[in-house]
GROMACS .gro file of C-alpha atoms in nm:
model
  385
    1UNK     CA    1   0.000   0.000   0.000
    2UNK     CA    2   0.060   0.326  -0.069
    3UNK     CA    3   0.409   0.324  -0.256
    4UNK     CA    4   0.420   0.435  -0.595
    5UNK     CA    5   0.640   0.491  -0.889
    6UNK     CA    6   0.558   0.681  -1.169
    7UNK     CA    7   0.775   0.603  -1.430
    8UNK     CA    8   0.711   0.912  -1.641
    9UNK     CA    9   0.979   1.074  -1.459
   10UNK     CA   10   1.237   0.856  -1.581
   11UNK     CA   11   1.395   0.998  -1.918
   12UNK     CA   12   1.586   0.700  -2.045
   13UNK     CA   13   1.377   0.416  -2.186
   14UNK     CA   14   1.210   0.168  -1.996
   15UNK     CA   15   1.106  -0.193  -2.025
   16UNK     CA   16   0.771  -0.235  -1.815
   17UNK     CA   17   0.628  -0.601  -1.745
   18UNK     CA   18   0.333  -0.740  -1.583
   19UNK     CA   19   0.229  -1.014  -1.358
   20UNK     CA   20  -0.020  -1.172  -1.181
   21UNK     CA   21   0.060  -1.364  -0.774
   22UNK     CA   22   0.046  -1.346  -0.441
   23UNK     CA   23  -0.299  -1.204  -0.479
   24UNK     CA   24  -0.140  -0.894  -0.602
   25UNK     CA   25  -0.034  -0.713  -0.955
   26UNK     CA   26   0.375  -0.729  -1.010
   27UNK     CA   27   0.580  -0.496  -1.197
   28UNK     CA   28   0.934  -0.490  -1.328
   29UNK     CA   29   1.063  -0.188  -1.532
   30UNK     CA   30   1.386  -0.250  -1.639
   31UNK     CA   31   1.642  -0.066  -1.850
   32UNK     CA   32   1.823  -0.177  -2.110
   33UNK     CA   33   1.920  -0.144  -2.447
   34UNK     CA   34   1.811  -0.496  -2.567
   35UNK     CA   35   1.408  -0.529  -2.548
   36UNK     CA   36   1.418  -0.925  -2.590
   37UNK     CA   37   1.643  -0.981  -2.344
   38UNK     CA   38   1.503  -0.770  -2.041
   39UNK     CA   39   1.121  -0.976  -2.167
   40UNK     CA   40   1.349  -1.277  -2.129
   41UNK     CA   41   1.478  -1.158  -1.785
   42UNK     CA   42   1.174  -1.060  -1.659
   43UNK     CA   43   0.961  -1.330  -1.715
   44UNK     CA   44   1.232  -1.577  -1.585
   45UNK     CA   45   1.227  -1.391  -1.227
   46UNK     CA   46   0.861  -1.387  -1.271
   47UNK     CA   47   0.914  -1.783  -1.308
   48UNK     CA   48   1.111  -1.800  -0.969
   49UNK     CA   49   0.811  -1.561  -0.806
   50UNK     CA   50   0.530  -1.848  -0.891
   51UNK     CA   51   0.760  -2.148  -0.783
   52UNK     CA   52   0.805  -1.964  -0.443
   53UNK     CA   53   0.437  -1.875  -0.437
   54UNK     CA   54   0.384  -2.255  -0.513
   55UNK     CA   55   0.555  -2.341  -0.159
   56UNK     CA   56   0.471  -2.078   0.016
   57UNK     CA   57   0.127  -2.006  -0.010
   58UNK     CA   58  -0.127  -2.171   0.331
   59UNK     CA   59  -0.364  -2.192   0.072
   60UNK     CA   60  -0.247  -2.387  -0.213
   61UNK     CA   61  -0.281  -2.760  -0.121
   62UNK     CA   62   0.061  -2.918  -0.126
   63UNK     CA   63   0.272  -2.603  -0.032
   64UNK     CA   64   0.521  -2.634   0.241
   65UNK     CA   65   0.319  -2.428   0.457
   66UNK     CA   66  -0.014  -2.586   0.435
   67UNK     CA   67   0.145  -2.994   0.516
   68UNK     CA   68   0.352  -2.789   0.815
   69UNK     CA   69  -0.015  -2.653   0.947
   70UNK     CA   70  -0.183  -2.959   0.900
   71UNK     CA   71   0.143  -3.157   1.102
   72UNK     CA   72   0.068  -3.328   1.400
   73UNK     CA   73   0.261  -3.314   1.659
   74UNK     CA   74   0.616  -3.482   1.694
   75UNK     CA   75   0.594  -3.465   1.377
   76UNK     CA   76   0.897  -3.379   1.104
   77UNK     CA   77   0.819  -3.236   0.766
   78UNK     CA   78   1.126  -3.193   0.504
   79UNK     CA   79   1.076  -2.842   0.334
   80UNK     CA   80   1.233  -2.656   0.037
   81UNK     CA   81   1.494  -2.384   0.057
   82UNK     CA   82   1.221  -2.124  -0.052
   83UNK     CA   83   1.001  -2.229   0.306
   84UNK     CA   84   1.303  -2.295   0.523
   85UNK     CA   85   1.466  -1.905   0.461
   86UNK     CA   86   1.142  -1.774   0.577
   87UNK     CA   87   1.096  -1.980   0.856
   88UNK     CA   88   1.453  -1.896   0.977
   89UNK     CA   89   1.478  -1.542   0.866
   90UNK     CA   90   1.097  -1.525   1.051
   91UNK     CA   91   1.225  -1.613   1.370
   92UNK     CA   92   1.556  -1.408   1.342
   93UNK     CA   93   1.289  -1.148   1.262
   94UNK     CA   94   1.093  -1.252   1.584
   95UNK     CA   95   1.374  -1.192   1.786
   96UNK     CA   96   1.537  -0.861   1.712
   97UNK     CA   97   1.214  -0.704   1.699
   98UNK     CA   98   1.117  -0.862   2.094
   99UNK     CA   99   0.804  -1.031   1.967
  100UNK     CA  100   0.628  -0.764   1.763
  101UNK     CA  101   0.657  -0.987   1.446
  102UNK     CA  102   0.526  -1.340   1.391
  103UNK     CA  103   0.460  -1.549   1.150
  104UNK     CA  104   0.208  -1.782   1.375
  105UNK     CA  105  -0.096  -1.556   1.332
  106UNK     CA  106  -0.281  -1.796   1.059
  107UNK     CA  107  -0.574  -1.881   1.298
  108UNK     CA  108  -0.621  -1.516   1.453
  109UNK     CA  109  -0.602  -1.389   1.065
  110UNK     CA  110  -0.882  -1.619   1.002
  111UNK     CA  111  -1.143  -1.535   1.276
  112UNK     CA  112  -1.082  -1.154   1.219
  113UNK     CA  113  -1.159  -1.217   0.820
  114UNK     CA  114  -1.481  -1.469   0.922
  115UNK     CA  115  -1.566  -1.124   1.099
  116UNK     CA  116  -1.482  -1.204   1.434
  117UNK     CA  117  -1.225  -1.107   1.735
  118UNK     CA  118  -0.926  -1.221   1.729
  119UNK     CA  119  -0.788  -1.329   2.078
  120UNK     CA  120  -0.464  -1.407   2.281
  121UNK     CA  121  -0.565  -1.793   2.276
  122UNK     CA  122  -0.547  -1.831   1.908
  123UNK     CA  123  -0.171  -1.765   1.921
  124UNK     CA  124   0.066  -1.970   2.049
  125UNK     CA  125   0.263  -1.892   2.303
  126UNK     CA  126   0.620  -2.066   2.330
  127UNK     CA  127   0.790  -2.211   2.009
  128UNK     CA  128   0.622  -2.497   1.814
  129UNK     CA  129   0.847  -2.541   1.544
  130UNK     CA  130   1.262  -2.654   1.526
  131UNK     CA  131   1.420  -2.623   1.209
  132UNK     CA  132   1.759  -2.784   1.080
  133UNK     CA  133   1.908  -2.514   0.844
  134UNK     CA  134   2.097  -2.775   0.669
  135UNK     CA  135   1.817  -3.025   0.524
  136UNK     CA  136   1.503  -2.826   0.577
  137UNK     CA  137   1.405  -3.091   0.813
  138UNK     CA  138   1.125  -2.900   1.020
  139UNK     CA  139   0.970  -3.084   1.380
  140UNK     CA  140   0.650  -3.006   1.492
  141UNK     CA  141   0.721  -2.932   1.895
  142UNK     CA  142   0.329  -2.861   1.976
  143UNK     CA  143  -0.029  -2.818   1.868
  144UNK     CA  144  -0.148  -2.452   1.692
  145UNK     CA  145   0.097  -2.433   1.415
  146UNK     CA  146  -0.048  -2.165   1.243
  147UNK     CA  147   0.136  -2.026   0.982
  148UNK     CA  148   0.130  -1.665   0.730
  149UNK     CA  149   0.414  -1.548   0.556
  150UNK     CA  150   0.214  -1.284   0.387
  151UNK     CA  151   0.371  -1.028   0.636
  152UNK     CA  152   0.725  -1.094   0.456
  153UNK     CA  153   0.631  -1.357   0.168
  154UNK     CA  154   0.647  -1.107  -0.111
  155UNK     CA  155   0.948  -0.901  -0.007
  156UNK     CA  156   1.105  -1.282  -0.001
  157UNK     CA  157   1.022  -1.317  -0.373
  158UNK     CA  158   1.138  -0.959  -0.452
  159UNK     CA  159   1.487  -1.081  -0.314
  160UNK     CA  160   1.461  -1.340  -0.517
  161UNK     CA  161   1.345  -1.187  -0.843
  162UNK     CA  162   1.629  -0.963  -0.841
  163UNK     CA  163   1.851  -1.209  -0.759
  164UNK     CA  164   1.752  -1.318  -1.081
  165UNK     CA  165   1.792  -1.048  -1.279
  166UNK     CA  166   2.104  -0.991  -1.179
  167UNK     CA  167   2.181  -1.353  -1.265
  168UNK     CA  168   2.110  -1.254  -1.620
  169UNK     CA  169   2.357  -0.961  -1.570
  170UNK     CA  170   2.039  -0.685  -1.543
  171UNK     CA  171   2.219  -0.378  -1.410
  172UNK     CA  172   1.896  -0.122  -1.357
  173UNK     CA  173   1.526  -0.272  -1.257
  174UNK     CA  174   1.286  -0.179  -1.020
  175UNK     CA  175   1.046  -0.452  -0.893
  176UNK     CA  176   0.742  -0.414  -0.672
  177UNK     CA  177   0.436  -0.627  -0.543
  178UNK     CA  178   0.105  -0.432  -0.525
  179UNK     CA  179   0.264  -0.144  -0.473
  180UNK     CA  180   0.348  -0.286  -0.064
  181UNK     CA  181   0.694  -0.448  -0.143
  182UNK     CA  182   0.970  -0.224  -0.406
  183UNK     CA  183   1.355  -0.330  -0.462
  184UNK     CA  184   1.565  -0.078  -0.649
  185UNK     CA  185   1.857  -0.218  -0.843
  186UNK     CA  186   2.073   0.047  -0.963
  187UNK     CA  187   1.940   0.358  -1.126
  188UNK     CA  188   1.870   0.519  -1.448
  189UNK     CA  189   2.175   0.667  -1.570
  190UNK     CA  190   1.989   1.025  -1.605
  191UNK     CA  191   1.899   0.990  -1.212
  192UNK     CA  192   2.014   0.982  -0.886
  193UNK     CA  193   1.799   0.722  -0.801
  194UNK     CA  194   1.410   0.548  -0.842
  195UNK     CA  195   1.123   0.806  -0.767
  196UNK     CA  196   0.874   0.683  -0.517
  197UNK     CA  197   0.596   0.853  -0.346
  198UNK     CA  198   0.470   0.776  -0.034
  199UNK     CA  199   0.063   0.820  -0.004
  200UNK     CA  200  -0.123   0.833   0.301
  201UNK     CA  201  -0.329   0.516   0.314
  202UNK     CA  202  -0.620   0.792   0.433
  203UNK     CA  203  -0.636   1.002   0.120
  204UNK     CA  204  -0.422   0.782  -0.166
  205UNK     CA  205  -0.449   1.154  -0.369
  206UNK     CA  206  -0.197   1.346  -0.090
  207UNK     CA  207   0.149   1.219  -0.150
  208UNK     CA  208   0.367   1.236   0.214
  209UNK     CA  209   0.739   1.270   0.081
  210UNK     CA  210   0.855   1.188  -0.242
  211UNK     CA  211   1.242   0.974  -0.223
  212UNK     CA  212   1.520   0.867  -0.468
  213UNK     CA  213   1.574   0.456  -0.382
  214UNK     CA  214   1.872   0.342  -0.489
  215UNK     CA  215   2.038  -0.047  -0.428
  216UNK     CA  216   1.770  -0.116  -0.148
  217UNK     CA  217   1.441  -0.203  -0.109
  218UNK     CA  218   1.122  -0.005   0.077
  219UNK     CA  219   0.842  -0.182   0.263
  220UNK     CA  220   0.493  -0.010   0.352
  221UNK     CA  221   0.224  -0.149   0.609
  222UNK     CA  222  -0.094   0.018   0.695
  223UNK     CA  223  -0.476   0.085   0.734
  224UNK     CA  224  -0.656   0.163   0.407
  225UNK     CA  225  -0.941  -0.050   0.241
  226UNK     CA  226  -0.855  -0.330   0.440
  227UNK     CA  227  -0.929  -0.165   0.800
  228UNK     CA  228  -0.753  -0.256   1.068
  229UNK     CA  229  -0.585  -0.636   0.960
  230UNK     CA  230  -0.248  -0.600   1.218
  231UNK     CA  231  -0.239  -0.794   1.494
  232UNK     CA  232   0.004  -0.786   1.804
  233UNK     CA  233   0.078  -1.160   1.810
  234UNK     CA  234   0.171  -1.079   2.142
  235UNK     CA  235  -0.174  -1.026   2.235
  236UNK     CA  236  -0.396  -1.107   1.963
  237UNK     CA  237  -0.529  -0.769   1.950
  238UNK     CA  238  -0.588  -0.539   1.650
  239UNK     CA  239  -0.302  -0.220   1.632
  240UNK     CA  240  -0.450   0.130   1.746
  241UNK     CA  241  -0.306   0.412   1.732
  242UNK     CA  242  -0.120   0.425   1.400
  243UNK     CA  243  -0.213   0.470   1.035
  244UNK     CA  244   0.094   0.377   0.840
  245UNK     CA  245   0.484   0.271   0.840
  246UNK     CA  246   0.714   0.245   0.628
  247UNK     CA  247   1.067   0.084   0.649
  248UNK     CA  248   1.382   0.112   0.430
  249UNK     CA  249   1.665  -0.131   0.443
  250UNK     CA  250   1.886  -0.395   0.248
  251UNK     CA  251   1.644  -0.655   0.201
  252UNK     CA  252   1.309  -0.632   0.074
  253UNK     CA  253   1.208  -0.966   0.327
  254UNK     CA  254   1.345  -0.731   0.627
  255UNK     CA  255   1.149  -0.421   0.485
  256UNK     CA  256   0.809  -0.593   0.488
  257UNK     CA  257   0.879  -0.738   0.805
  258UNK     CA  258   0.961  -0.460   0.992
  259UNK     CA  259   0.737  -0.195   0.834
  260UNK     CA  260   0.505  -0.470   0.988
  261UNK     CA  261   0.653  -0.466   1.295
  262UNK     CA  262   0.654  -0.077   1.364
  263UNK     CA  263   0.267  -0.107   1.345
  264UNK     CA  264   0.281  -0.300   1.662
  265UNK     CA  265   0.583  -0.157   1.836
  266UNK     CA  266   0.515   0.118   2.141
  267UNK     CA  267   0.730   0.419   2.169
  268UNK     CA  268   0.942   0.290   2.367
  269UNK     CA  269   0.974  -0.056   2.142
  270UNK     CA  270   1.077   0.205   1.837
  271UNK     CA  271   1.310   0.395   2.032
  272UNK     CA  272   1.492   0.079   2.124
  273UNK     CA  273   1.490  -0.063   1.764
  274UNK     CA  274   1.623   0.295   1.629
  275UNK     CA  275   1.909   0.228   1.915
  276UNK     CA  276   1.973  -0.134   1.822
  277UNK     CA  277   1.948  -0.170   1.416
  278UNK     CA  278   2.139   0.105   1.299
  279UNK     CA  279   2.117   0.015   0.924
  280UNK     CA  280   1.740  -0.002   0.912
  281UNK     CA  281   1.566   0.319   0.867
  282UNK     CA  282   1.206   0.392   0.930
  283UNK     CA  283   0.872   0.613   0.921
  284UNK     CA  284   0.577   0.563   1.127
  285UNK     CA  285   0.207   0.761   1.095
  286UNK     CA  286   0.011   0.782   1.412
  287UNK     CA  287  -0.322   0.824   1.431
  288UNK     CA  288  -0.418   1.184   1.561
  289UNK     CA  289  -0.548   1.516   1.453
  290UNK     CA  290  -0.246   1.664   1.370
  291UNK     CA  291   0.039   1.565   1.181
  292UNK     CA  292   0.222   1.322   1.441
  293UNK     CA  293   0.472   1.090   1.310
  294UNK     CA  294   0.809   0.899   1.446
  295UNK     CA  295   1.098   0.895   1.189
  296UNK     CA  296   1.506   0.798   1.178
  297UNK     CA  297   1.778   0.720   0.930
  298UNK     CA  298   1.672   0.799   0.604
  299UNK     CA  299   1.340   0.969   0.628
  300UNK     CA  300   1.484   1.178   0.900
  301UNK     CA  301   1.644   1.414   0.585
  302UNK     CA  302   1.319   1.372   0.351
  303UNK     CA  303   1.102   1.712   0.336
  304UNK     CA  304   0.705   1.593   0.439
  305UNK     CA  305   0.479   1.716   0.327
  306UNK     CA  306   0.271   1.828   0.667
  307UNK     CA  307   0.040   1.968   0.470
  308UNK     CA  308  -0.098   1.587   0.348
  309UNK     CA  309  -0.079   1.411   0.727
  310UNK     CA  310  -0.331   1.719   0.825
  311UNK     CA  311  -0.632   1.438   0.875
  312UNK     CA  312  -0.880   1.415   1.134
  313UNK     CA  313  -0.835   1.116   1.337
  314UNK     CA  314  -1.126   0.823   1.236
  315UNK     CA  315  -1.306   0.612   1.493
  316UNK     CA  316  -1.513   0.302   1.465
  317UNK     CA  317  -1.807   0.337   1.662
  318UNK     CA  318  -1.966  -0.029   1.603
  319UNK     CA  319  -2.217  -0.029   1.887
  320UNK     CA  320  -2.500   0.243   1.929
  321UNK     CA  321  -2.457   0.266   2.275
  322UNK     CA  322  -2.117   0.361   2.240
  323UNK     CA  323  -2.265   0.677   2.174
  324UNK     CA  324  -2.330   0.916   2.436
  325UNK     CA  325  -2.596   1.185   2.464
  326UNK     CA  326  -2.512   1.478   2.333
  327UNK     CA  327  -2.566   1.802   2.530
  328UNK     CA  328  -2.877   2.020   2.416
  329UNK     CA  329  -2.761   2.248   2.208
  330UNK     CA  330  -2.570   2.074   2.013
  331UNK     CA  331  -2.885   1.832   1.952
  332UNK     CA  332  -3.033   2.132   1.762
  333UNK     CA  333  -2.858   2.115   1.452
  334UNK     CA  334  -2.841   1.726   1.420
  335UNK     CA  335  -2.850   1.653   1.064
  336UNK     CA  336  -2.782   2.006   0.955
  337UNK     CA  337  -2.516   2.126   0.723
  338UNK     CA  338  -2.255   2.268   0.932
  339UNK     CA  339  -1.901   2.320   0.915
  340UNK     CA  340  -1.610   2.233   1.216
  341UNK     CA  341  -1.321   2.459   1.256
  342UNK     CA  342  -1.029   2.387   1.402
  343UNK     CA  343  -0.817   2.554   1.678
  344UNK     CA  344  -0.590   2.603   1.342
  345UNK     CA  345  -0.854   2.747   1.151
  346UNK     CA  346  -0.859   2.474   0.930
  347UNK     CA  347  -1.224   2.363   0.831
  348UNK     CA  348  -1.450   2.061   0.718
  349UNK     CA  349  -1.822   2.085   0.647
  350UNK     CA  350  -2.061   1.818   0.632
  351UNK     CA  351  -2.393   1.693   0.778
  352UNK     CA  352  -2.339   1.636   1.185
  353UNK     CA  353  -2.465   1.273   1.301
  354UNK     CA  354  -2.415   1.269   1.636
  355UNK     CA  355  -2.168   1.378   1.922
  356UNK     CA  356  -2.032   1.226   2.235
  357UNK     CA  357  -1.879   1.376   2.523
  358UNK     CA  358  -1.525   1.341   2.310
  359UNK     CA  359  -1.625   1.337   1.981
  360UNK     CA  360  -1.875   1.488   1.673
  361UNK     CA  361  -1.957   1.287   1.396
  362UNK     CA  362  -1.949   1.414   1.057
  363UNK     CA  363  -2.065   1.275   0.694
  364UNK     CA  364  -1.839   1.544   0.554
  365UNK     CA  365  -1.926   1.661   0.184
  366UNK     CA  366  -1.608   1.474   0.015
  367UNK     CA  367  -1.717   1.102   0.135
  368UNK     CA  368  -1.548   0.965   0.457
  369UNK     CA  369  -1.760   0.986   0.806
  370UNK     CA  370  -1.539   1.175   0.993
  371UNK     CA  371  -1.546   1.140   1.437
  372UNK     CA  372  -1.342   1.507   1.504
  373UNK     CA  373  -1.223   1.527   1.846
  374UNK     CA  374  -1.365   1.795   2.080
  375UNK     CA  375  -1.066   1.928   2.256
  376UNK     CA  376  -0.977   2.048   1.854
  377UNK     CA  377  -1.271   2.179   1.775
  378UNK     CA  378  -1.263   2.573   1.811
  379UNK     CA  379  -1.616   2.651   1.680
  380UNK     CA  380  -1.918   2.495   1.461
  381UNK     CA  381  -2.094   2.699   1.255
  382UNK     CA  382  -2.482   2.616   1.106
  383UNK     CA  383  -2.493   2.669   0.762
  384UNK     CA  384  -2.768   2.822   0.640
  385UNK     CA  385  -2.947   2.696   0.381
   0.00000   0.00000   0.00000
């Protein structure tokens, strides 16, 4: 979500194929002076992308991952290279990041999209699986194997589709997987480096920052037509308090991950991560009504565009009774036309629902139902028909 490249900007001819997997549209532009041979290229990583999709995937009957789910316990399953990388690199992963990223969240994912909660008991809690790196050879130490990789599956087969490319001596490509997952090999020779916009995931027409990616890959994670899909596997609860997070590092496997894993991490979890992984550089989004936002390494440098994180912060409200009464004058112009200014004078009209003691709700005239917070609220004016 919410990366994209606009290839326009690049003056020296490009080479742009297409693909279909992982549930997602690929692209590769490449550049080079042969046509053939970058169609060759391309569709020969594209190859190595639907073998590793073949293994990979917990819902293609016969991948690695399904026959490890369906294990029993004691059990020991023999898996390929592509499924024992990302079941080592998932718990190295695990580990630097204290917990905020697993791969065991198969079961939780499930209830959530059956429309239900997901809880602490549909995650394990101790390590269920032991792996030998040498033959793949994977034992099944306990029951609720449960395994994902979609939180680092494609930036695996990015890695791998480059490593491809460059195996057929490509020089300058840029890869991504619906638009989540980018690798930049090289550059243009007429640029520094790729173009890539960040969007916010609220309003996918306000760019954030704009950055050249050179020789590295960029992740993005984030709550946009999906809704809130992140879970803390450490409690089995859905992530509050943030809208999106990027993450910019060596590997595009590490950049999904961890992009992931800043939507879980506190403050104080980021801080330490900044501290510990030097190398890694990262941008978080958190949810409030005015622009609020963590950043280090690379994206400390990059001009933001403030002007695109000014959103109103958005609430679900799924019960009625969540909702409070409202005090009486403010129950006079229910379902009038009015329009909210801010304490920064900056405004939104719409139609107003309802109100809480915290919050009014507005249908505002461009689409979204917006819940504005009181304490930013500087006046409401009636408009008059």
């Amino acid at each position: 979500m919410s990366l994209e490249f606009s290839p326009e900007q690049i003056e020296t001819p490009l080479y742009r194929f297409e693909h279909e997997a992982m549930a997602c549209d690929w692209e590769v532009f490449i550049a080079h002076e042969d046509g053939e041979y970058a169609r060759q290229a391309a569709f020969a990583a594209f190859e190595e992308v639907d073998r590793i999709e073949s293994d990979l995937s917990r819902f293609r009957e016969g991948s690695d991952v399904r026959r490890l789910n369906g294990a029993a316990t004691g059990e020991t399953i023999r898996v390929g290279p592509y499924a024992r990388d990302c079941l080592l690199l998932a718990g190295e992963i695990s580990e630097v990041t204290g917990g905020t990223f697993d791969i065991m969240v198969a079961r939780a994912m499930d209830e959530i999209r059956a429309g239900g909660t997901s809880r602490a008991d549909l995650l394990p809690q101790e390590p269920l699986l032991e792996i030998n790196p040498n033959n793949g050879a994977v034992t099944i130490l306990g029951e609720g194997v449960a395994i994902d990789l979609g939180a680092l599956g494609k930036g695996y087969a990015i890695d791998c589709l480059i490593q491809v490319l460059r195996e057929w001596n490509i020089e300058t490509a840029l890869a991504h997987a619906g638009t989540s997952s980018v690798y930049a090999l090289g550059t243009p020779p007429d640029c520094d480096g790729w173009p890539l916009a960040l969007r916010n995931p609220r309003d996918e027409n306000s760019v954030v920052a704009t950055l050249l990616l050179r020789d590295a890959a960029l992740g993005g994670s984030g709550f946009d037509a999906q809704g809130k899909h992140i879970l803390d596997p450490r409690s089995g609860l859905a992530v509050e308090g943030k809208i999106a997070s990027w993450c910019l590092c060596e590997s595009a496997t590490r950049a999904d991950a961890f992009s992931t894993a800043f939507m879980v991490m506190s403050e104080f979890e980021i801080a330490d991560f900044q501290n510990r992984i030097a190398a890694v550089s990262g941008l978080v989004l958190l949810e409030n009504e005015i622009p609020c936002f963590y950043r280090w390494g690379v994206f400390e440098d990059l001009d933001l565009n403030e002007e695109s994180l000014k959103f109103c912060r958005l609430v679900e409200v799924n019960q009625p009774e969540e909702i409070w009464d409202a005090d009486p004058l403010l129950k006079t112009i229910f379902h009038r036309r009015v329009t909210i200014v801010w304490s920064d004078q900056t405004q939104r009209s719409g139609i107003l629902l309802n109100a809480t003691r915290d919050w009014l709700q507005l249908q505002s005239e461009d689409g979204p139902t917006l819940f504005v917070p009181r304490e930013a609220i500087w006046r409401v004016e009636v408009i008059q028909n």
